[in-house]
Short mmCIF file of C-alpha atoms in Angstrom, two decimals:
data_model
loop_
_atom_site.label_atom_id
_atom_site.label_comp_id
_atom_site.label_asym_id
_atom_site.label_seq_id
_atom_site.Cartn_x
_atom_site.Cartn_y
_atom_site.Cartn_z
CA UNK D 1284 11.84 -77.51 33.73
CA UNK D 1285 8.02 -76.79 33.73
CA UNK D 1286 5.88 -75.07 36.21
CA UNK D 1287 5.89 -78.11 39.10
CA UNK D 1288 9.89 -78.39 38.87
CA UNK D 1289 9.89 -74.38 39.50
CA UNK D 1290 7.40 -74.10 42.09
CA UNK D 1291 9.19 -77.44 43.73
CA UNK D 1292 12.69 -75.88 43.30
CA UNK D 1293 11.14 -72.35 44.94
CA UNK D 1294 9.99 -74.15 47.48
CA UNK D 1295 13.50 -76.03 48.38
CA UNK D 1296 14.94 -72.78 48.86
CA UNK D 1297 12.55 -70.80 50.04
CA UNK D 1298 11.32 -73.09 52.75
CA UNK D 1299 12.75 -70.98 55.71
CA UNK D 1300 11.95 -67.50 54.43
CA UNK D 1301 8.26 -68.56 54.59
CA UNK D 1302 8.77 -69.89 57.64
CA UNK D 1303 10.63 -67.03 59.09
CA UNK D 1304 7.59 -64.73 57.21
CA UNK D 1305 5.04 -66.85 59.14
CA UNK D 1306 7.07 -66.38 62.57
CA UNK D 1307 6.89 -63.07 62.04
CA UNK D 1308 3.40 -62.61 61.95
CA UNK D 1309 2.56 -65.12 64.49
CA UNK D 1310 5.11 -65.11 66.98
CA UNK D 1311 4.30 -68.80 67.41
CA UNK D 1312 6.86 -70.96 65.97
CA UNK D 1313 4.14 -74.11 66.07
CA UNK D 1314 1.29 -72.05 64.23
CA UNK D 1315 4.46 -70.39 62.07
CA UNK D 1316 5.37 -73.95 61.33
CA UNK D 1317 1.78 -75.42 60.31
CA UNK D 1318 1.08 -72.27 58.11
CA UNK D 1319 4.35 -72.70 56.12
CA UNK D 1320 3.71 -76.66 55.67
CA UNK D 1321 -0.16 -75.97 54.49
CA UNK D 1322 1.28 -73.41 52.44
CA UNK D 1323 4.16 -75.43 50.66
CA UNK D 1324 1.57 -77.77 49.96
CA UNK D 1325 -0.94 -76.38 48.60
CA UNK D 1326 1.39 -74.66 46.03
CA UNK D 1327 2.76 -77.93 45.29
CA UNK D 1328 -0.69 -78.84 44.31
CA UNK D 1329 -1.38 -75.72 42.29
CA UNK D 1330 1.59 -75.38 40.39
CA UNK D 1331 -0.26 -76.07 37.22
CA UNK D 1332 -2.13 -72.57 38.20
CA UNK D 1333 1.07 -70.48 38.17
CA UNK D 1334 0.61 -67.92 35.08
CA UNK D 1335 4.17 -66.38 35.33
CA UNK D 1336 7.02 -67.92 36.57
CA UNK D 1337 8.74 -64.73 37.15
CA UNK D 1338 5.93 -63.95 39.42
CA UNK D 1339 6.35 -67.13 41.78
CA UNK D 1340 7.29 -65.31 44.99
CA UNK D 1341 4.24 -63.08 44.50
CA UNK D 1342 2.00 -66.26 43.97
CA UNK D 1343 4.02 -68.49 46.54
CA UNK D 1344 3.47 -65.54 49.30
CA UNK D 1345 0.00 -64.88 48.45
CA UNK D 1346 -0.81 -68.42 49.15
CA UNK D 1347 0.83 -68.58 52.24
CA UNK D 1348 -1.30 -65.55 53.22
CA UNK D 1349 -4.39 -67.24 52.47
CA UNK D 1350 -3.31 -70.18 54.70
CA UNK D 1351 -3.02 -67.96 57.56
CA UNK D 1352 -6.69 -66.29 56.39
CA UNK D 1353 -8.08 -69.87 56.73
CA UNK D 1354 -6.57 -70.66 59.89
CA UNK D 1355 -7.69 -67.06 61.53
CA UNK D 1356 -11.15 -67.79 60.45
CA UNK D 1357 -11.15 -71.65 61.27
CA UNK D 1358 -9.99 -70.38 64.87
CA UNK D 1359 -9.93 -67.08 65.92
CA UNK D 1360 -7.55 -67.39 68.64
CA UNK D 1361 -4.71 -66.71 66.93
CA UNK D 1362 -3.07 -63.55 68.62
CA UNK D 1363 0.49 -62.24 69.50
CA UNK D 1364 1.94 -64.31 72.33
CA UNK D 1365 2.33 -62.26 75.45
CA UNK D 1366 5.39 -61.34 76.32
CA UNK D 1367 6.61 -63.88 78.66
CA UNK D 1368 6.47 -66.26 76.06
CA UNK D 1369 8.09 -64.13 73.35
CA UNK D 1370 11.14 -64.41 75.70
CA UNK D 1371 10.99 -67.75 76.42
CA UNK D 1372 11.67 -68.48 72.57
CA UNK D 1373 15.22 -70.34 71.99
CA UNK D 1374 16.29 -68.82 69.15
CA UNK D 1375 20.06 -69.74 68.23
CA UNK D 1376 21.20 -66.14 68.90
CA UNK D 1377 24.34 -66.56 71.31
CA UNK D 1378 25.15 -63.14 72.29
CA UNK D 1379 23.10 -62.05 75.31
CA UNK D 1380 22.65 -58.83 74.88
CA UNK D 1381 22.26 -59.59 71.19
CA UNK D 1382 19.37 -61.79 71.95
CA UNK D 1383 18.03 -59.11 74.44
CA UNK D 1384 17.71 -56.77 71.56
CA UNK D 1385 16.12 -59.63 68.80
CA UNK D 1386 13.65 -60.09 71.91
CA UNK D 1387 12.49 -56.65 72.52
CA UNK D 1388 12.40 -55.98 68.71
CA UNK D 1389 10.15 -59.11 68.48
CA UNK D 1390 8.46 -57.79 71.23
CA UNK D 1391 7.40 -54.56 69.63
CA UNK D 1392 6.24 -56.01 66.52
CA UNK D 1393 4.27 -58.31 68.21
CA UNK D 1394 2.13 -55.32 69.96
CA UNK D 1395 1.45 -53.76 66.03
CA UNK D 1396 -1.63 -55.01 64.63
CA UNK D 1397 -1.64 -58.39 62.06
CA UNK D 1398 -1.92 -56.32 58.88
CA UNK D 1399 0.77 -54.13 60.26
CA UNK D 1400 3.51 -56.63 61.42
CA UNK D 1401 2.48 -58.54 57.59
CA UNK D 1402 3.37 -56.05 55.65
CA UNK D 1403 6.61 -54.74 57.58
CA UNK D 1404 7.60 -58.11 57.01
CA UNK D 1405 6.74 -58.48 53.69
CA UNK D 1406 8.75 -55.47 52.78
CA UNK D 1407 11.36 -55.64 55.36
CA UNK D 1408 12.23 -59.12 55.26
CA UNK D 1409 11.48 -60.51 52.31
CA UNK D 1410 12.30 -57.07 50.29
CA UNK D 1411 8.96 -57.43 48.02
CA UNK D 1412 8.29 -53.77 46.17
CA UNK D 1413 5.30 -51.80 46.82
CA UNK D 1414 4.01 -53.18 43.79
CA UNK D 1415 4.63 -57.09 44.22
CA UNK D 1416 3.11 -56.29 48.31
CA UNK D 1417 -0.02 -54.55 46.64
CA UNK D 1418 -0.64 -57.88 44.75
CA UNK D 1419 0.12 -60.38 47.51
CA UNK D 1420 -2.23 -58.56 49.81
CA UNK D 1421 -4.95 -57.56 46.91
CA UNK D 1422 -4.78 -53.95 47.78
CA UNK D 1423 -4.13 -50.65 45.92
CA UNK D 1424 -0.64 -49.45 46.01
CA UNK D 1425 -1.73 -46.32 47.46
CA UNK D 1426 -2.92 -48.94 50.91
CA UNK D 1427 0.37 -50.32 50.84
CA UNK D 1428 2.05 -47.12 51.47
CA UNK D 1429 -0.27 -45.41 53.96
CA UNK D 1430 -0.08 -48.79 55.73
CA UNK D 1431 3.46 -49.04 56.06
CA UNK D 1432 3.55 -45.83 56.56
CA UNK D 1433 1.47 -46.08 59.84
CA UNK D 1434 3.25 -49.44 60.82
CA UNK D 1435 6.59 -48.02 60.82
CA UNK D 1436 5.25 -44.92 62.90
CA UNK D 1437 3.41 -47.29 65.59
CA UNK D 1438 6.78 -49.82 65.64
CA UNK D 1439 8.93 -46.71 66.01
CA UNK D 1440 6.66 -45.98 69.20
CA UNK D 1441 7.02 -49.13 70.41
CA UNK D 1442 10.74 -49.58 70.26
CA UNK D 1443 10.92 -46.57 71.71
CA UNK D 1444 9.09 -47.84 74.94
CA UNK D 1445 11.49 -51.32 74.70
CA UNK D 1446 14.35 -48.47 74.87
CA UNK D 1447 15.66 -49.69 71.37
CA UNK D 1448 15.51 -46.65 69.66
CA UNK D 1449 16.01 -43.11 70.90
CA UNK D 1450 12.48 -41.02 72.45
CA UNK D 1451 13.39 -38.21 70.44
CA UNK D 1452 10.52 -36.06 68.50
CA UNK D 1453 8.37 -38.45 65.57
CA UNK D 1454 7.45 -35.37 64.15
CA UNK D 1455 9.06 -34.93 60.33
CA UNK D 1456 9.65 -31.64 59.84
CA UNK D 1457 8.48 -30.81 56.61
CA UNK D 1458 10.30 -28.87 53.90
CA UNK D 1459 9.15 -25.67 53.23
CA UNK V 816 4.59 -36.41 43.34
CA UNK V 817 8.02 -34.17 42.53
CA UNK V 818 5.72 -31.59 42.02
CA UNK V 819 5.44 -31.04 45.69
CA UNK V 820 7.54 -29.44 47.69
CA UNK V 821 7.08 -31.14 50.80
CA UNK V 822 8.26 -34.50 51.79
CA UNK V 823 5.92 -36.89 52.89
CA UNK V 824 6.27 -40.06 55.05
CA UNK V 825 5.18 -42.10 52.37
CA UNK V 826 7.76 -40.58 50.28
CA UNK V 827 10.33 -41.29 53.17
CA UNK V 828 9.53 -44.58 53.66
CA UNK V 829 9.47 -45.25 49.75
CA UNK V 830 13.12 -43.74 49.65
CA UNK V 831 14.64 -46.08 52.45
CA UNK V 832 12.83 -49.32 50.87
CA UNK V 833 13.90 -47.93 47.01
CA UNK V 834 10.66 -47.35 45.92
CA UNK V 835 11.17 -43.87 43.99
CA UNK V 836 12.08 -43.08 40.63
CA UNK V 837 15.62 -41.36 40.04
CA UNK V 838 13.91 -37.84 40.26
CA UNK V 839 12.12 -38.16 43.39
CA UNK V 840 14.79 -39.97 44.82
CA UNK V 841 17.20 -37.16 44.35
CA UNK V 842 14.86 -34.73 45.50
CA UNK V 843 14.50 -36.54 48.88
CA UNK V 844 18.18 -37.05 49.21
CA UNK V 845 18.91 -33.09 49.02
CA UNK V 846 16.02 -32.52 51.06
CA UNK V 847 17.84 -34.35 54.01
CA UNK V 848 21.27 -32.85 52.95
CA UNK V 849 19.68 -29.60 54.10
CA UNK V 850 17.19 -30.61 56.79
CA UNK V 851 18.74 -32.24 60.12
CA UNK V 852 15.70 -33.58 60.86
CA UNK V 853 14.15 -35.05 57.83
CA UNK V 854 17.49 -36.85 57.85
CA UNK V 855 17.19 -38.19 61.31
CA UNK V 856 13.67 -39.64 60.28
CA UNK V 857 15.41 -41.23 57.31
CA UNK V 858 18.16 -42.50 59.32
CA UNK V 859 15.84 -43.91 61.66
CA UNK V 860 13.57 -45.61 58.88
CA UNK V 861 16.68 -47.37 58.00
CA UNK V 862 17.62 -48.14 61.91
CA UNK V 863 14.20 -49.93 61.88
CA UNK V 864 14.86 -51.88 59.08
CA UNK V 865 17.75 -53.12 59.90
CA UNK V 866 16.62 -54.15 63.56
CA UNK V 867 13.75 -56.03 61.91
CA UNK V 868 16.06 -58.15 59.50
CA UNK V 869 17.95 -58.44 62.74
CA UNK V 870 15.18 -59.80 64.79
CA UNK V 871 14.21 -62.21 62.38
CA UNK V 872 17.56 -63.53 61.00
CA UNK V 873 17.16 -66.71 63.28
CA UNK V 874 13.45 -67.48 64.13
CA UNK V 875 12.78 -69.93 66.85
CA UNK V 876 13.21 -73.91 65.76
CA UNK V 877 10.07 -75.37 65.71
CA UNK V 878 11.15 -78.86 67.30
CA UNK V 879 13.12 -76.67 70.43
CA UNK V 880 10.13 -74.56 70.97
CA UNK V 881 7.23 -76.82 72.13
CA UNK V 882 5.38 -76.69 75.11
CA UNK V 883 4.73 -80.58 75.80
CA UNK V 884 1.48 -79.55 77.99
CA UNK V 885 0.18 -77.01 76.10
CA UNK V 886 1.34 -78.57 72.21
CA UNK V 887 0.95 -82.16 72.80
CA UNK V 888 -2.00 -82.20 70.34
CA UNK V 889 -0.22 -79.80 68.26
CA UNK V 890 2.17 -81.96 67.32
CA UNK V 891 0.55 -84.96 66.41
CA UNK V 892 -1.40 -82.75 64.12
CA UNK V 893 1.94 -81.61 62.93
CA UNK V 894 3.16 -84.98 62.61
CA UNK V 895 0.34 -86.42 60.69
CA UNK V 896 0.33 -82.92 58.09
CA UNK V 897 4.19 -84.06 57.56
CA UNK V 898 3.11 -87.68 56.43
CA UNK V 899 0.12 -85.81 54.52
CA UNK V 900 3.33 -83.42 52.92
CA UNK V 901 5.34 -85.78 52.35
CA UNK V 902 2.44 -87.91 49.84
CA UNK V 903 1.57 -84.47 48.12
CA UNK V 904 5.85 -83.44 48.13
CA UNK V 905 6.39 -86.74 46.57
CA UNK V 906 3.44 -86.81 44.05
CA UNK V 907 4.60 -83.29 42.79
CA UNK V 908 7.86 -85.10 41.48
CA UNK V 909 5.63 -87.27 39.60
CA UNK V 910 3.40 -84.07 37.99
CA UNK V 911 6.89 -82.30 36.72
CA UNK V 912 6.30 -81.50 33.63
CA UNK V 913 9.80 -81.77 32.60
CA UNK V 914 9.37 -85.60 33.07
CA UNK V 915 12.72 -85.46 35.14
CA UNK V 916 11.59 -87.12 37.71
CA UNK V 917 8.44 -88.84 36.02
CA UNK V 918 9.70 -91.76 35.36
CA UNK V 919 12.20 -94.49 36.61
CA UNK V 920 11.80 -92.84 40.13
CA UNK V 921 8.84 -93.69 41.58
CA UNK V 922 8.08 -97.62 42.48
CA UNK V 923 5.46 -99.39 44.94
CA UNK V 924 6.48 -102.34 46.00
CA UNK V 925 5.19 -104.81 43.23
CA UNK V 926 7.74 -103.32 41.04
CA UNK V 927 10.64 -105.09 43.02
CA UNK V 928 10.36 -108.06 40.49
CA UNK V 929 11.20 -106.32 37.61
CA UNK V 930 14.72 -105.95 37.75
CA UNK V 931 15.09 -102.23 37.28
CA UNK V 932 16.71 -101.92 40.30
CA UNK V 933 20.08 -103.06 39.47
CA UNK V 934 22.66 -100.75 40.46
CA UNK V 935 20.27 -97.75 41.23
CA UNK V 936 20.12 -95.95 44.42
CA UNK V 937 16.62 -97.13 46.62
CA UNK V 938 14.51 -95.17 49.33
CA UNK V 939 12.47 -97.34 50.78
CA UNK V 940 9.52 -95.20 52.64
CA UNK V 941 8.17 -96.86 55.61
CA UNK V 942 5.01 -94.75 56.89
CA UNK V 943 2.39 -97.52 58.46
CA UNK V 944 2.98 -99.59 61.61
CA UNK V 945 0.92 -102.73 59.89
CA UNK V 946 3.18 -105.13 60.67
CA UNK V 947 2.44 -107.10 57.63
CA UNK V 948 3.57 -104.14 55.48
CA UNK V 949 6.45 -103.66 57.36
CA UNK V 950 7.41 -107.55 57.01
CA UNK V 951 6.86 -106.90 53.10
CA UNK V 952 8.92 -103.70 53.19
CA UNK V 953 11.56 -106.00 55.06
CA UNK V 954 11.08 -108.74 51.89
CA UNK V 955 11.62 -106.21 49.15
CA UNK V 956 14.94 -105.47 51.09
CA UNK V 957 15.82 -108.92 51.08
CA UNK V 958 14.94 -109.27 47.61
CA UNK V 959 16.65 -106.22 46.25
CA UNK V 960 19.78 -107.01 47.78
CA UNK V 961 19.71 -110.76 47.33
CA UNK V 962 18.75 -110.62 43.15
CA UNK V 963 18.38 -106.94 42.16
CA UNK V 964 21.73 -105.78 43.71
CA UNK V 965 21.16 -102.31 44.03
CA UNK V 966 24.21 -100.02 44.59
CA UNK V 967 22.35 -99.13 48.26
CA UNK V 968 19.24 -98.99 50.22
CA UNK V 969 18.18 -96.42 52.81
CA UNK V 970 14.96 -97.38 54.36
CA UNK V 971 13.66 -94.02 55.89
CA UNK V 972 10.57 -94.73 58.59
CA UNK V 973 8.38 -91.87 59.90
CA UNK V 974 4.58 -91.20 61.04
CA UNK V 975 3.51 -94.47 63.01
CA UNK V 976 6.52 -96.57 60.69
CA UNK V 977 8.82 -95.42 63.46
CA UNK V 978 7.81 -98.30 65.28
CA UNK V 979 10.08 -100.60 62.67
CA UNK V 980 13.32 -99.09 64.00
CA UNK V 981 12.50 -98.65 67.51
CA UNK V 982 14.45 -100.62 70.76
CA UNK V 983 11.72 -103.41 71.35
CA UNK V 984 10.70 -103.42 68.04
CA UNK V 985 8.97 -106.71 66.72
CA UNK V 986 10.90 -106.39 63.83
CA UNK V 987 14.48 -105.84 65.59
CA UNK V 988 15.93 -108.94 64.84
CA UNK V 989 15.14 -108.83 60.77
CA UNK V 990 16.45 -104.99 61.04
CA UNK V 991 19.55 -106.45 62.65
CA UNK V 992 20.14 -108.89 60.19
CA UNK V 993 19.42 -106.75 57.05
CA UNK V 994 21.96 -104.10 58.51
CA UNK V 995 24.81 -106.46 59.62
CA UNK V 996 24.51 -108.66 56.20
CA UNK V 997 24.50 -105.54 53.96
CA UNK V 998 26.52 -102.63 54.45
CA UNK V 999 25.05 -100.75 51.75
CA UNK V 1000 21.41 -101.22 53.73
CA UNK V 1001 21.00 -98.02 55.83
CA UNK V 1002 17.91 -97.55 58.29
CA UNK V 1003 16.63 -93.90 59.19
CA UNK V 1004 14.02 -92.56 61.78
CA UNK V 1005 12.01 -89.44 61.11
CA UNK V 1006 13.33 -86.79 63.99
CA UNK V 1007 9.99 -85.41 63.95
CA UNK V 1008 8.10 -88.48 64.31
CA UNK V 1009 10.20 -89.09 67.24
CA UNK V 1010 9.58 -85.66 68.93
CA UNK V 1011 5.76 -86.42 68.57
CA UNK V 1012 6.09 -90.20 70.25
CA UNK V 1013 8.13 -88.46 72.80
CA UNK V 1014 5.64 -86.21 74.04
CA UNK V 1015 2.90 -88.88 73.56
CA UNK V 1016 5.02 -90.90 75.98
CA UNK V 1017 6.60 -88.85 78.30
CA UNK V 1018 9.93 -90.43 77.30
CA UNK V 1019 12.46 -90.35 74.71
CA UNK V 1020 12.33 -92.74 71.63
CA UNK V 1021 15.27 -94.78 71.63
CA UNK V 1022 16.15 -96.12 68.15
CA UNK V 1023 17.66 -99.50 67.48
CA UNK V 1024 21.55 -99.39 67.35
CA UNK V 1025 21.08 -100.16 63.48
CA UNK V 1026 19.01 -97.04 63.09
CA UNK V 1027 20.06 -93.47 62.65
CA UNK V 1028 17.89 -90.37 63.33
CA UNK V 1029 17.67 -87.75 60.54
CA UNK V 1030 16.12 -84.11 61.06
CA UNK V 1031 12.68 -85.03 58.91
CA UNK V 1032 12.09 -87.50 56.75
CA UNK V 1033 10.45 -84.99 54.19
CA UNK V 1034 14.03 -83.40 53.91
CA UNK V 1035 15.49 -87.10 53.69
CA UNK V 1036 13.53 -87.82 50.64
CA UNK V 1037 13.56 -84.53 48.77
CA UNK V 1038 17.48 -85.25 49.38
CA UNK V 1039 17.93 -88.00 47.59
CA UNK V 1040 15.31 -87.58 45.16
CA UNK V 1041 17.52 -84.75 44.31
CA UNK V 1042 20.34 -87.19 43.90
CA UNK V 1043 18.76 -89.31 41.53
CA UNK V 1044 17.57 -91.78 43.88
CA UNK V 1045 14.68 -94.20 43.43
CA UNK V 1046 11.45 -93.79 45.60
CA UNK V 1047 9.67 -97.15 46.80
CA UNK V 1048 6.76 -96.74 48.96
CA UNK V 1049 6.19 -99.47 51.36
#
């Protein structure tokens, strides 16, 4: 198929997932769309630079992250939207209760730092392995593990505040 | 890692993410069987994963989320990006190393005299409001249908080219004439361009009755290319 064909085919299949990832990072549909398009455009242009077709996912998501960084540097007002705007989104989720849950979870995520949202989304939404995430973020694997750990701890607290999860103690008892 | 007799938070996370080797996985599993708190912690990690996946299963659609006041300038930027992206995406087919699309797929309008469109399905892409270019595009359709007889022609208008298929378009008569004489000629309008225009003008875009709205010109073009259509840039 060739590198360009492989990249094009991947992008056609993963367009929605890339947008979803960018949305989970930003909680801004417009910004997510912009960044996704920029990433897709860059990936198509740089297809010849793809060294390993088996690592195409990591390669594309790294481009997506670089696009985010570039936009962030260009305009530092990119911050999670306030709660009212998150509530205002109109995802096609039918059930009101379900929509409420979705809104609460997104709200909890939006209160984390960008690095924390980013790592949770890469692992939970896209299912990347820790080593793949380390490659995407260009950090050591140990950093991925500790960052993820802190992120989930924070998320759990936020979910409790949103009454999505129980308020039982968060301390993990160690095996003696 | 497996030498330790404690289970760290990192290991618990790695366990639910299936990142542990068999030995460590079994160790964590055994530990959770013995320790209720640990089991609950593992359960809550699984629960969070599921909640996150659920929360982003259906992200909001971009077109429905615009705030016309706040986003007015953004959507034009986006629409412009879309036009650029179409160019980049279509160009990428030309770069295809497999050669599947490198030949006999991309043409400009100067190629229509060559006679190589007989029996083909042709997508004619109009992204300019330049009356001369639109007129030339119409003539291209006319020439192709009368002499070269492609199987089908689809004229896709996006960006500034949307003017061609709008109500009260200066090209309305020509569009209507082509559509009525040739049943295998269709006109399509980019939904994103229509949305951008709606925000700019404050009212919905009305299309000519011969034109049909598609979600996005880009999708339409890529879909047609995959189906083996020939692409002609007006």
